[in-house]
PDB file of C-alpha atoms in Angstrom:
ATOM      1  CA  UNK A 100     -25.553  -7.608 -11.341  1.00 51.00           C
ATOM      2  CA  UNK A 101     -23.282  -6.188  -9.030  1.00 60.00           C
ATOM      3  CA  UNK A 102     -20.583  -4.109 -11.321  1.00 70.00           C
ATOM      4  CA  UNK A 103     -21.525  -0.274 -11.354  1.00 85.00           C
ATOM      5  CA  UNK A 104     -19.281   2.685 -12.821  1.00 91.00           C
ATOM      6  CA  UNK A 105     -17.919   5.836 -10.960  1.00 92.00           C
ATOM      7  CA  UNK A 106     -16.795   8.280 -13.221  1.00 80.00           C
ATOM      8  CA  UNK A 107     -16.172   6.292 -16.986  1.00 85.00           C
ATOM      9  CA  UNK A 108     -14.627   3.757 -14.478  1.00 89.00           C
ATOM     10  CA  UNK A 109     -16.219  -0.107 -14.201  1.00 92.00           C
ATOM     11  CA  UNK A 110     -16.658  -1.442 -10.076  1.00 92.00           C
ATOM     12  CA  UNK A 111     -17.030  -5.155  -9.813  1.00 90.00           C
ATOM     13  CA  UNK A 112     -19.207  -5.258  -6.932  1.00 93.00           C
ATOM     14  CA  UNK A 113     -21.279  -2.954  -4.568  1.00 96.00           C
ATOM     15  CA  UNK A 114     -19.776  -4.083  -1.206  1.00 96.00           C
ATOM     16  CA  UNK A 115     -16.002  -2.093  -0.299  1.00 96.00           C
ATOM     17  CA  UNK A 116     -14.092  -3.145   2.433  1.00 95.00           C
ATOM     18  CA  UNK A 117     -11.338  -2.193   4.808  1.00 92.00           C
ATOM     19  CA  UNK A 118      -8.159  -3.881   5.608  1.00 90.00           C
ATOM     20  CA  UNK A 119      -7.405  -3.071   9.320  1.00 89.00           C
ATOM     21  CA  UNK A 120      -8.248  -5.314  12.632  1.00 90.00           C
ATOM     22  CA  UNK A 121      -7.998  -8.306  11.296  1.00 92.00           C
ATOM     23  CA  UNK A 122      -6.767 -10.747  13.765  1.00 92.00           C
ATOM     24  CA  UNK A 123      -4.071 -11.905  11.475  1.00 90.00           C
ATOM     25  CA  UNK A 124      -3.275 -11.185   7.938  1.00 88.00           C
ATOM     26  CA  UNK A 125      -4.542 -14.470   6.370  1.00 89.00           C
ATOM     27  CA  UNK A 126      -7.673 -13.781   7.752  1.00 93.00           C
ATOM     28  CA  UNK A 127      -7.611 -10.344   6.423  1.00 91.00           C
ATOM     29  CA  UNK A 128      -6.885 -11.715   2.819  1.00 90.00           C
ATOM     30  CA  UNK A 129      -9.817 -14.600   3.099  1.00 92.00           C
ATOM     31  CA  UNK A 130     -12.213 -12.232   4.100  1.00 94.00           C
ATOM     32  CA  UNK A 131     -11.399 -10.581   0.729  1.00 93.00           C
ATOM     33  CA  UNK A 132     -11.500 -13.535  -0.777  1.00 92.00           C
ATOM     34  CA  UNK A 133     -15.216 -14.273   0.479  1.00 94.00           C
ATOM     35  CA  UNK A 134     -16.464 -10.844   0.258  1.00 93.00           C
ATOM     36  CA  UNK A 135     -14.990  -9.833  -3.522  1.00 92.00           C
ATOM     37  CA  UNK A 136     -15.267  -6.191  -2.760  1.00 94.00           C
ATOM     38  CA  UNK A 137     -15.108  -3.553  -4.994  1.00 93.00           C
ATOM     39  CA  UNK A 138     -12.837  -1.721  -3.655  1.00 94.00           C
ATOM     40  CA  UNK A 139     -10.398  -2.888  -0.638  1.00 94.00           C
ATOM     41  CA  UNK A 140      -9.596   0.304   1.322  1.00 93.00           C
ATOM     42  CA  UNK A 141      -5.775   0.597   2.828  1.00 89.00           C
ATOM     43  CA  UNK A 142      -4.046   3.174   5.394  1.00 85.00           C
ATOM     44  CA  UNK A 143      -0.921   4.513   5.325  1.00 77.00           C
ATOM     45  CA  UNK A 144       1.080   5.543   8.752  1.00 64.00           C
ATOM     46  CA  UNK A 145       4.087   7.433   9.653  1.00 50.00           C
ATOM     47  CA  UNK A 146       6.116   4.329  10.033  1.00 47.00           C
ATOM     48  CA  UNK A 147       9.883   3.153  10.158  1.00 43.00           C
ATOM     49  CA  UNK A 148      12.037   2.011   7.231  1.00 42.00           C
ATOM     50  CA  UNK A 149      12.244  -1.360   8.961  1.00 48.00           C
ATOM     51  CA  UNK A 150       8.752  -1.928   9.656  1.00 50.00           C
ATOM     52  CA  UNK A 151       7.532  -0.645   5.998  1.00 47.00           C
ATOM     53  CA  UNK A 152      10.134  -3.375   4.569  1.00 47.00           C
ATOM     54  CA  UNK A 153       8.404  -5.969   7.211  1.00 52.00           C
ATOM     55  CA  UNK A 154       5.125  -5.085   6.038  1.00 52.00           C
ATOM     56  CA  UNK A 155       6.058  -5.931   2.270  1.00 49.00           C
ATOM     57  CA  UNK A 156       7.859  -8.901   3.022  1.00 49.00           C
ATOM     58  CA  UNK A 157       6.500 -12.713   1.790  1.00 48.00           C
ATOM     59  CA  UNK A 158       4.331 -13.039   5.101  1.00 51.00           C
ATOM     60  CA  UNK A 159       3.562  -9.132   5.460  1.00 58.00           C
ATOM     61  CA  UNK A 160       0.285  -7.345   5.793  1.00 66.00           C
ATOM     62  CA  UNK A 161       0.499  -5.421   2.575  1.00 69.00           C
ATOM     63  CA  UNK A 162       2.248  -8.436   0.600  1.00 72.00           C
ATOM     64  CA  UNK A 163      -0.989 -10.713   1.614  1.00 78.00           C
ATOM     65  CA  UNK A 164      -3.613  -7.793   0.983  1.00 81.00           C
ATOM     66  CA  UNK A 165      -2.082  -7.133  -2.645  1.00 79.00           C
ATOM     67  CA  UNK A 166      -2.360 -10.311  -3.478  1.00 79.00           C
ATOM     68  CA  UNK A 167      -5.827 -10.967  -2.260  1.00 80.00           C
ATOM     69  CA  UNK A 168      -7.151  -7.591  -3.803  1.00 81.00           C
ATOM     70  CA  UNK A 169      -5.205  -8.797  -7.401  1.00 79.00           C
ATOM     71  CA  UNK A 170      -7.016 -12.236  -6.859  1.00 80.00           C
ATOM     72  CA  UNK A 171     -10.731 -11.095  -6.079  1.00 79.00           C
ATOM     73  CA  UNK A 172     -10.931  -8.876  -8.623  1.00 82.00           C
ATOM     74  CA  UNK A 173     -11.132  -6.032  -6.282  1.00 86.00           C
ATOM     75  CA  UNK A 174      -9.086  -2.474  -6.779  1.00 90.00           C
ATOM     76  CA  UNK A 175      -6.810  -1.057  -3.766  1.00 91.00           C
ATOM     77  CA  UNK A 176      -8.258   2.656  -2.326  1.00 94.00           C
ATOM     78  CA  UNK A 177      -5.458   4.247  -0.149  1.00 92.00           C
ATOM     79  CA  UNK A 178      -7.243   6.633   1.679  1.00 93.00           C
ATOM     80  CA  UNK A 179      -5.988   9.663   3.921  1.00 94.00           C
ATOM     81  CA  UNK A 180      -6.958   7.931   7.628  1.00 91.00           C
ATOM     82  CA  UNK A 181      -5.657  10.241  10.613  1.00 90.00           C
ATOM     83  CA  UNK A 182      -5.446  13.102   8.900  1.00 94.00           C
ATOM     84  CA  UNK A 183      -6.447  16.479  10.382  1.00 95.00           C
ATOM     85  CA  UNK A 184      -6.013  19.283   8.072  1.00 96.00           C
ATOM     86  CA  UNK A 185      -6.022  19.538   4.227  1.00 97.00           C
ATOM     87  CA  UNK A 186      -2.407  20.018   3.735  1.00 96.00           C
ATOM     88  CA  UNK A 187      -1.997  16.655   5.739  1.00 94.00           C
ATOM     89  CA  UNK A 188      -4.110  14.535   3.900  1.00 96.00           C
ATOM     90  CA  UNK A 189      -2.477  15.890   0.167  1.00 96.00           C
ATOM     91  CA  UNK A 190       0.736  15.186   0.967  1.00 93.00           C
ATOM     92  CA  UNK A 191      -0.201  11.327   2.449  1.00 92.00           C
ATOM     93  CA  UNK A 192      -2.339  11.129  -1.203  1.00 94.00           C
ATOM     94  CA  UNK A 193       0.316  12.113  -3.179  1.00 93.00           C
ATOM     95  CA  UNK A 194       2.233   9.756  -1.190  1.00 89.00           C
ATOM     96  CA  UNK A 195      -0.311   6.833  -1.798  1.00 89.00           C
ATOM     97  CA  UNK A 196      -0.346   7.623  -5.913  1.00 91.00           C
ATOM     98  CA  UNK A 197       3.199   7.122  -5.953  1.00 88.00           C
ATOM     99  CA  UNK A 198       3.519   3.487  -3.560  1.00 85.00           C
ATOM    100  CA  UNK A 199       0.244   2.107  -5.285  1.00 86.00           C
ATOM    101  CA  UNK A 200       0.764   3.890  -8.579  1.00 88.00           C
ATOM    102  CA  UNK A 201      -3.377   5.117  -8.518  1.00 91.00           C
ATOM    103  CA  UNK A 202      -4.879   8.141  -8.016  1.00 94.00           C
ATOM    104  CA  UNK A 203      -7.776   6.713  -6.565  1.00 95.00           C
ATOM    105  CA  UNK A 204      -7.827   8.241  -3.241  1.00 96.00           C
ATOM    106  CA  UNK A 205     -10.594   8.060  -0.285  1.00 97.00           C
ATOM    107  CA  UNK A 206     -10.143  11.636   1.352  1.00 97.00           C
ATOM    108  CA  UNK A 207     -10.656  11.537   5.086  1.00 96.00           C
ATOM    109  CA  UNK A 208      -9.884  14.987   7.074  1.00 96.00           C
ATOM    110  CA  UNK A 209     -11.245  14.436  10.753  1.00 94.00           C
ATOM    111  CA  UNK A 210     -12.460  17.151  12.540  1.00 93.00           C
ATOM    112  CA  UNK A 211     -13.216  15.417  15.902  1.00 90.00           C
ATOM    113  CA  UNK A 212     -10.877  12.591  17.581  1.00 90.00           C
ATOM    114  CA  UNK A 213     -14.432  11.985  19.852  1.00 89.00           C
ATOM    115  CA  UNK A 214     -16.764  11.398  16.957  1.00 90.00           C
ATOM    116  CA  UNK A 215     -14.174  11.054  14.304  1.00 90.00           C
ATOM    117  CA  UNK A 216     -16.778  13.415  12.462  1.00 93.00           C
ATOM    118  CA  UNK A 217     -14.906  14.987   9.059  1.00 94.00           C
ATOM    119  CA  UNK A 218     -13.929  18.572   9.029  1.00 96.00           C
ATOM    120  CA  UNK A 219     -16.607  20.060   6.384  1.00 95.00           C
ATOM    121  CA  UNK A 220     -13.894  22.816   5.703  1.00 97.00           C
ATOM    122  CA  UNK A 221     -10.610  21.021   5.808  1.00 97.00           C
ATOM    123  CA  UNK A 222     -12.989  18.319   3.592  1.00 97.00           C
ATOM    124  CA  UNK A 223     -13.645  20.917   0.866  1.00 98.00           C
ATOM    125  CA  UNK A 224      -9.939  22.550   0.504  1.00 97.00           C
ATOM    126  CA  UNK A 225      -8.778  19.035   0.144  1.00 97.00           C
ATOM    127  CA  UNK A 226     -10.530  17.788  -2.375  1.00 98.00           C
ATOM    128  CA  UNK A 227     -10.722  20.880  -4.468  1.00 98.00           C
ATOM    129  CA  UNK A 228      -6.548  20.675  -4.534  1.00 98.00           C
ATOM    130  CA  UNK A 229      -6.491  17.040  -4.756  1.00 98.00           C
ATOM    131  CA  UNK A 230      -8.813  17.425  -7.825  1.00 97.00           C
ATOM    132  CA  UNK A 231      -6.516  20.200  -9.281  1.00 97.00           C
ATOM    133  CA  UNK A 232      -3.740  17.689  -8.955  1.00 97.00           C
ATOM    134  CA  UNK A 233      -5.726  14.834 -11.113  1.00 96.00           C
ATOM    135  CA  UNK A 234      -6.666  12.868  -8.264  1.00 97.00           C
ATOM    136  CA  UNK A 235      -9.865  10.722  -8.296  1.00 96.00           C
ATOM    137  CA  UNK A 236     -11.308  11.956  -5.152  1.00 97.00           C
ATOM    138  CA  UNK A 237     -14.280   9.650  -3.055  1.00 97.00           C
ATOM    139  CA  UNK A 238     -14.625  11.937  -0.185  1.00 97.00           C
ATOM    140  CA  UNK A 239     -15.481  10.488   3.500  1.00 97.00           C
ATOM    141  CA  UNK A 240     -18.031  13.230   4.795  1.00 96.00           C
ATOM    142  CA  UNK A 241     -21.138  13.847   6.805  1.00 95.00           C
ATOM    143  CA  UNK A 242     -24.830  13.528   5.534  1.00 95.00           C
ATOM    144  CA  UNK A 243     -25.394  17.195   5.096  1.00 96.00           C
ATOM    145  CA  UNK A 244     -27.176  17.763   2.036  1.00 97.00           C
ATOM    146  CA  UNK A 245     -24.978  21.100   0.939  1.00 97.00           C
ATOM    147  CA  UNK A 246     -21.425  19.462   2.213  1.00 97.00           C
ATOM    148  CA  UNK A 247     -22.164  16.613  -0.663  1.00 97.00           C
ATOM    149  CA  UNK A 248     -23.412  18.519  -3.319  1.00 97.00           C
ATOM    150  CA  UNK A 249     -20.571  21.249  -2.470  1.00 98.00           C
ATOM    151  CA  UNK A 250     -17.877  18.163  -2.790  1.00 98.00           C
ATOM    152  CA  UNK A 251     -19.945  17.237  -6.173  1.00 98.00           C
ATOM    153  CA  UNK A 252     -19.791  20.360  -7.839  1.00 97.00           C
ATOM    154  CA  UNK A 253     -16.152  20.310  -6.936  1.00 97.00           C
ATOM    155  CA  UNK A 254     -15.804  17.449  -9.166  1.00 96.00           C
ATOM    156  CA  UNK A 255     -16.054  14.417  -6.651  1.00 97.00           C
ATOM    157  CA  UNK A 256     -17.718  11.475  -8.734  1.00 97.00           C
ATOM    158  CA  UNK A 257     -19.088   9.967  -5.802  1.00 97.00           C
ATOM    159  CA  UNK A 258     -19.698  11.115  -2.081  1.00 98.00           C
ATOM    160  CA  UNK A 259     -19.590   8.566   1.018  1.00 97.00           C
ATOM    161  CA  UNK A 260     -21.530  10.068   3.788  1.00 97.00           C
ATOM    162  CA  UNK A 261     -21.531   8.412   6.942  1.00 96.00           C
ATOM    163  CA  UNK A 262     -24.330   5.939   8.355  1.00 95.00           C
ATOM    164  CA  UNK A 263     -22.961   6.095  11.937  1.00 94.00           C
ATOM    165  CA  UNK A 264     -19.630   7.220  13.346  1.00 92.00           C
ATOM    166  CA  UNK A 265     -16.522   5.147  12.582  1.00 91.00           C
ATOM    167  CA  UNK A 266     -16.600   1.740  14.034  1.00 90.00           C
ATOM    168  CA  UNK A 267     -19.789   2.341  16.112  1.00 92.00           C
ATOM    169  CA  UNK A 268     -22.009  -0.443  14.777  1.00 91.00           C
ATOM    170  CA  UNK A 269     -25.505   1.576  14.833  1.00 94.00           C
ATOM    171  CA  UNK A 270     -26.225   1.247  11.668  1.00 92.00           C
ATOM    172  CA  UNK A 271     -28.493   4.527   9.749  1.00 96.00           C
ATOM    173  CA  UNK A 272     -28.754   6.348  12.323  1.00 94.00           C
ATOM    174  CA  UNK A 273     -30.322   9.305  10.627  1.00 94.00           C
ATOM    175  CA  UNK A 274     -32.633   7.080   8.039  1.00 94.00           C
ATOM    176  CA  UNK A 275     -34.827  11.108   6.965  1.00 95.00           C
ATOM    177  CA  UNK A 276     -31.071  12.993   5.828  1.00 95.00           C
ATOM    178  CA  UNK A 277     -30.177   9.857   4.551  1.00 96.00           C
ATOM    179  CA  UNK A 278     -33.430   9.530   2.232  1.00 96.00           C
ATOM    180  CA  UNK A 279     -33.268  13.489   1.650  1.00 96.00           C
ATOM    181  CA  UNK A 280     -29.386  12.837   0.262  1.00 96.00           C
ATOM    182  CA  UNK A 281     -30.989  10.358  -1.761  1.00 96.00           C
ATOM    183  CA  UNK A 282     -33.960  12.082  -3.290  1.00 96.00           C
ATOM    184  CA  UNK A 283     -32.244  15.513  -3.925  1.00 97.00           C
ATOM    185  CA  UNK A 284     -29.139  14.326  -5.402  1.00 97.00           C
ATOM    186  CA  UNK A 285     -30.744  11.390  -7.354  1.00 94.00           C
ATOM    187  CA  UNK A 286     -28.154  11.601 -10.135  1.00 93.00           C
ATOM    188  CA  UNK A 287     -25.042  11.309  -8.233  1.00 95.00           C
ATOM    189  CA  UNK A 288     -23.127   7.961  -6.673  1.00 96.00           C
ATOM    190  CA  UNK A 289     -23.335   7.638  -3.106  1.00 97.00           C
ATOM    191  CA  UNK A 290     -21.954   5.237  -0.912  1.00 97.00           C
ATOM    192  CA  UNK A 291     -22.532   4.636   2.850  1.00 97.00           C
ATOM    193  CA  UNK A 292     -19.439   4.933   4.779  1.00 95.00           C
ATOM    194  CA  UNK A 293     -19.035   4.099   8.326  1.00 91.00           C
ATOM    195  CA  UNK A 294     -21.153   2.738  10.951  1.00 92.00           C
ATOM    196  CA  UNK A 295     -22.236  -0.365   9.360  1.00 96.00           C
ATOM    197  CA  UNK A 296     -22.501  -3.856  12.019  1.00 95.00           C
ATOM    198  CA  UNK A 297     -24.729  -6.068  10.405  1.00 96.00           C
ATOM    199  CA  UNK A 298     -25.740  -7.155   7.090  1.00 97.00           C
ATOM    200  CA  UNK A 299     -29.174  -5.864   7.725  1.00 97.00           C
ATOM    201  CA  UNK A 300     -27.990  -2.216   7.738  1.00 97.00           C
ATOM    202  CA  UNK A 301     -26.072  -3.216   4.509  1.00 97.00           C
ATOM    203  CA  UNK A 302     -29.114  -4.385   2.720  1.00 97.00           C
ATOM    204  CA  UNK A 303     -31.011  -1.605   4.033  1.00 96.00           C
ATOM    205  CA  UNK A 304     -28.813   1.465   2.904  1.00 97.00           C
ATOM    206  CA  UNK A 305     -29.266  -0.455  -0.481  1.00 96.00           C
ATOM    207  CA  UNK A 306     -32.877  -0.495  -0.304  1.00 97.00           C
ATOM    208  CA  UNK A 307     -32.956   3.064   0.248  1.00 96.00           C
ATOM    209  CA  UNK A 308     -31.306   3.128  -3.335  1.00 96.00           C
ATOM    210  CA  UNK A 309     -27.300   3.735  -1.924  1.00 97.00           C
ATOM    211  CA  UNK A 310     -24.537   2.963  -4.989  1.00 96.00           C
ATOM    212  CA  UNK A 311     -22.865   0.734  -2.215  1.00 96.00           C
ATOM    213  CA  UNK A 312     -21.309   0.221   1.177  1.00 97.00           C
ATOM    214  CA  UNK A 313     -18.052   0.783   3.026  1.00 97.00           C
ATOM    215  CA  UNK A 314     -17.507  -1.111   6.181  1.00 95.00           C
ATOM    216  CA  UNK A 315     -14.440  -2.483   7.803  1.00 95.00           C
ATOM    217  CA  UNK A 316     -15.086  -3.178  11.840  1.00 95.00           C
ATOM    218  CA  UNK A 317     -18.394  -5.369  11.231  1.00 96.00           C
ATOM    219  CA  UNK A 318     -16.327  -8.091   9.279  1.00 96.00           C
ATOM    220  CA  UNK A 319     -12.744  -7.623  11.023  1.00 95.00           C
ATOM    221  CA  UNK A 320     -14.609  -7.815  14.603  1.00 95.00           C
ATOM    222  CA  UNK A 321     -16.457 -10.466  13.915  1.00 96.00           C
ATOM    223  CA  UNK A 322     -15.949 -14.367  15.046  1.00 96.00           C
ATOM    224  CA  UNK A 323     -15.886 -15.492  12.132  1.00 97.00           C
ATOM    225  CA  UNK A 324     -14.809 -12.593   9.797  1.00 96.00           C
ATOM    226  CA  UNK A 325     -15.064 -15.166   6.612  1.00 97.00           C
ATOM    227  CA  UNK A 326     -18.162 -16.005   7.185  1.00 97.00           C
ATOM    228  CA  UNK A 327     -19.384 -12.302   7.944  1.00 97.00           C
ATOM    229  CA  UNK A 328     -17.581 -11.172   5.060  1.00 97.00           C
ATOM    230  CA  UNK A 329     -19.867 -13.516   2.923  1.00 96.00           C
ATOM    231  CA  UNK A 330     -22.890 -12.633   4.770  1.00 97.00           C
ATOM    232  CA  UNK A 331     -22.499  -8.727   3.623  1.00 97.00           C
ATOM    233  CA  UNK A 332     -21.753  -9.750   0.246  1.00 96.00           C
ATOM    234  CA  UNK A 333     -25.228 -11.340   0.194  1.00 96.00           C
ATOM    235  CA  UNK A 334     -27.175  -8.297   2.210  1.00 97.00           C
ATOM    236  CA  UNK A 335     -25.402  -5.917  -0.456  1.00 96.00           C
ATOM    237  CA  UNK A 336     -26.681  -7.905  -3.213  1.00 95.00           C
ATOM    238  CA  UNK A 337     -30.018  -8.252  -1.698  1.00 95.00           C
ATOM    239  CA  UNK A 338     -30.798  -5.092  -0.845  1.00 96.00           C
ATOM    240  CA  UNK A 339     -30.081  -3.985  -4.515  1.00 95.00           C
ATOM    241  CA  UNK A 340     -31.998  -6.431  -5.813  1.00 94.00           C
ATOM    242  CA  UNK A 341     -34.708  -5.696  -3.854  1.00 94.00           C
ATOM    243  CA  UNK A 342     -34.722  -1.568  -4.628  1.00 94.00           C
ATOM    244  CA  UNK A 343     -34.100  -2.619  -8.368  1.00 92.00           C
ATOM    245  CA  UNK A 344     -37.337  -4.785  -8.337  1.00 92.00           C
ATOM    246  CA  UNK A 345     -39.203  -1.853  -6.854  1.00 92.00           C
ATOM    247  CA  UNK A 346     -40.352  -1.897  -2.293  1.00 86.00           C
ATOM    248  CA  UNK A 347     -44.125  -1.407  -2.157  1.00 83.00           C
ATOM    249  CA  UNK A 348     -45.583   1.573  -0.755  1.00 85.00           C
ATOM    250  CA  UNK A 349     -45.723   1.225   3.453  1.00 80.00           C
ATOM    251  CA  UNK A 350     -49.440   2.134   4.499  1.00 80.00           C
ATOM    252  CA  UNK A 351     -51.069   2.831   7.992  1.00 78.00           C
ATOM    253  CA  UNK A 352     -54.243   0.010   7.736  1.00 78.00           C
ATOM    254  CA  UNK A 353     -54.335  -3.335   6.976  1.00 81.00           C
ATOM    255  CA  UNK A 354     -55.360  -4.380   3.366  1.00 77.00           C
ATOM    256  CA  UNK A 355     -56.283  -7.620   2.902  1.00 74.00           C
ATOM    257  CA  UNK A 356     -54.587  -9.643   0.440  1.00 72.00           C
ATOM    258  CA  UNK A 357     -56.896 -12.488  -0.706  1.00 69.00           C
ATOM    259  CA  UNK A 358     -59.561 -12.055  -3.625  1.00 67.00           C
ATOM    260  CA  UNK A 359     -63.420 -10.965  -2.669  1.00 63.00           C
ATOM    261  CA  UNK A 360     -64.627 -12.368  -5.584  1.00 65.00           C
ATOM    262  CA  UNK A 361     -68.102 -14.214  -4.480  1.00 63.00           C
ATOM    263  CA  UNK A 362     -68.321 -11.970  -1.296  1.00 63.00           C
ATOM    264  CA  UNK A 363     -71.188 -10.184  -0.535  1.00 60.00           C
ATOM    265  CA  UNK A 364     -71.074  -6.343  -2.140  1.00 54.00           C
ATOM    266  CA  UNK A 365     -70.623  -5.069   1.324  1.00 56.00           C
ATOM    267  CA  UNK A 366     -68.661  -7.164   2.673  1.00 55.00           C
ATOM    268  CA  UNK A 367     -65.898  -6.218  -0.722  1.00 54.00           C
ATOM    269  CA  UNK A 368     -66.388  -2.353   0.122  1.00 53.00           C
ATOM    270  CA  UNK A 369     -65.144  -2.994   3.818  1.00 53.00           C
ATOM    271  CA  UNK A 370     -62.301  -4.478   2.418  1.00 48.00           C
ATOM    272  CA  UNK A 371     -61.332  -1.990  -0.203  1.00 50.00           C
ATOM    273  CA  UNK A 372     -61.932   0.296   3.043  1.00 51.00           C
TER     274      UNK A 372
END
C-alpha cells in the first residue's frame, strides 16, 4: 500500500526520515528499523580526516545508519544541509554522488539562519545546474505556489515544501497554500518537509492528499524515538488510507444520521432541513 514512484523510480513507503539527534547511534538505526522509511535522509559536514574515518568505523554513525537503511529496505538521500548559496550546495552534491555513489540528492539552500527559510533564488540556480549535471533533484522549498511549479518545470520530479520551519514542531501551519499547492499542481509529487511533531500532522498532510512526509526532530526528540518512529509509520499509513477511501464533505449544520422511515412527513422534511 505504501510503495509510490518518483520519476520511473519505485519508494517503499510514504514516511522519510532523518538521521541526526539521535541520542546514540543504535537508537538512530532502531528507529529505522521501526519506521521502514522510504528514504533515510543524511548530512554531510566539513569535517576532519580523523573524525570521517571514526564515523565509518564498526561502531560509527554512518557504519550503523548504512546498515540499518540496507536492512529496512529504505534508500540513503544525502542532502545539501547548511548550505547558503548555489555554488555551495553543488559542490557538497557532487560530493555526496561520489561517497554514496547516488545521485539522489535533497537540495537545501537556506536563505535565513532565523527561520532556516530556503533561498527561492539560490533554490532555483541550484537545481537547474544540479539537473544539468544528471542529478535527481527533491528540492527543500517554501509553499509558494510559483517557487514549486518553477522547480517542476525545471525538471524536479517531486517538490518538498515546508509544513513549519525546521525543527519547530507546529505542524501545517499554513493548511489554505498547502491545499492550493495541492489542487493546482494535482499531477506532481509532493512531500511535506519540515515542521512535523506529531503523528497527527503526519496523517493529516496525508489526508490533504501529500505523496509523503519528511521529519527528523519529532522521532529523534522524542522519549522513546522507537516507539515514535512506529507511531508515524502508522499516521502516514493512515492518513493515506483515509484520503484514498475518499473524507466526506465538512458541512455547517447538523444532519442527522439515523433513518426517518415511519416518521411523520414533517417531521422527515425538518430533518432533510
Amino acid at each position: 500500500m505504501d510503495a509510490f514512484t518518483i520519476g520511473a523510480e519505485k519508494i517503499s513507503s510514504r514516511l522519510w526520515l532523518g538521521s541526526s539527534l539521535y541520542p546514540s547511534p543504535k537508537v538512530m538505526g532502531d528507529a529505522i528499523q521501526a519506521a521502514s522509511p522510504g528514504f533515510v535522509t543524511v548530512s554531510l559536514r566539513r569535517q576532519s580526516a580523523m573524525q570521517l574515518r571514526q564515523q565509518v568505523s564498526e561502531h560509527g554513525h554512518w557504519h550503523i545508519l548504512l546498515q540499518a537503511v540496507a536492512t529496512s529496505g529504505s534508500r540513503l538521500l544525502p542532502n545539501t544541509a547548511g548550505c547558503h548559496s548555489a555554488a555551495e550546495a553543488v559542490n557538497l552534491a557532487q560530493l555526496a554522488r561520489e561517497l554514496f555513489a547516488t545521485r539522489w540528492i535533497k537540495l537545501e539552500v537556506i536563505g535565513d539562519d532565523y527561520t532556516l527559510q530556503p533561498h527561492p533564488l539560490q533554490l532555483v540556480e541550484a537545481a537547474r545546474e544540479l539537473i544539468a549535471q544528471d542529478f535527481i533533484v527533491l528540492p527543500y522549498c517554501t509553499d509558494d505556489l510559483v517557487l514549486c511549479s518553477t522547480l517542476l518545470e525545471l525538471g524536479c520530479p517531486a517538490v518538498m515544501p515546508w509544513g513549519a520551519p525546521i525543527g519547530t514542531g507546529r505542524g501545517l501551519m499554513n493548511i489554505y497554500q498547502l491545499k492550493t499547492l495541492r489542487q493546482r499542481l494535482a499531477d506532481a509529487t509532493l512531500i511535506i518537509d519540515a515542521g512535523i511533531g506529531k503523528p497527527s500532522q503526519a496523517m493529516a498532510a496525508m489526508e490533504l492528499g501529500y505523496d509523503a512526509v519528511l521529519l527528523n526532530t519529532a522521532v529523534a526528540r522524542a522519549h522513546d524515538p522507537v516507539s515514535m518512529a512506529s507511531a508515524f509509520r502508522q499516521a502516514v499509513d493512515a492518513g493515506h488510507m483515509a484520503y484514498q477511501a475518499g473524507l466526506m464533505v465538512e458541512r455547517e449544520q447538523a444532519v442527522a444520521s439515523t433513518p426517518d422511515i415511519g416518521k411523520p412527513f414533517w417531521q422527515q422534511a425538518e430533518v432533510r432541513l
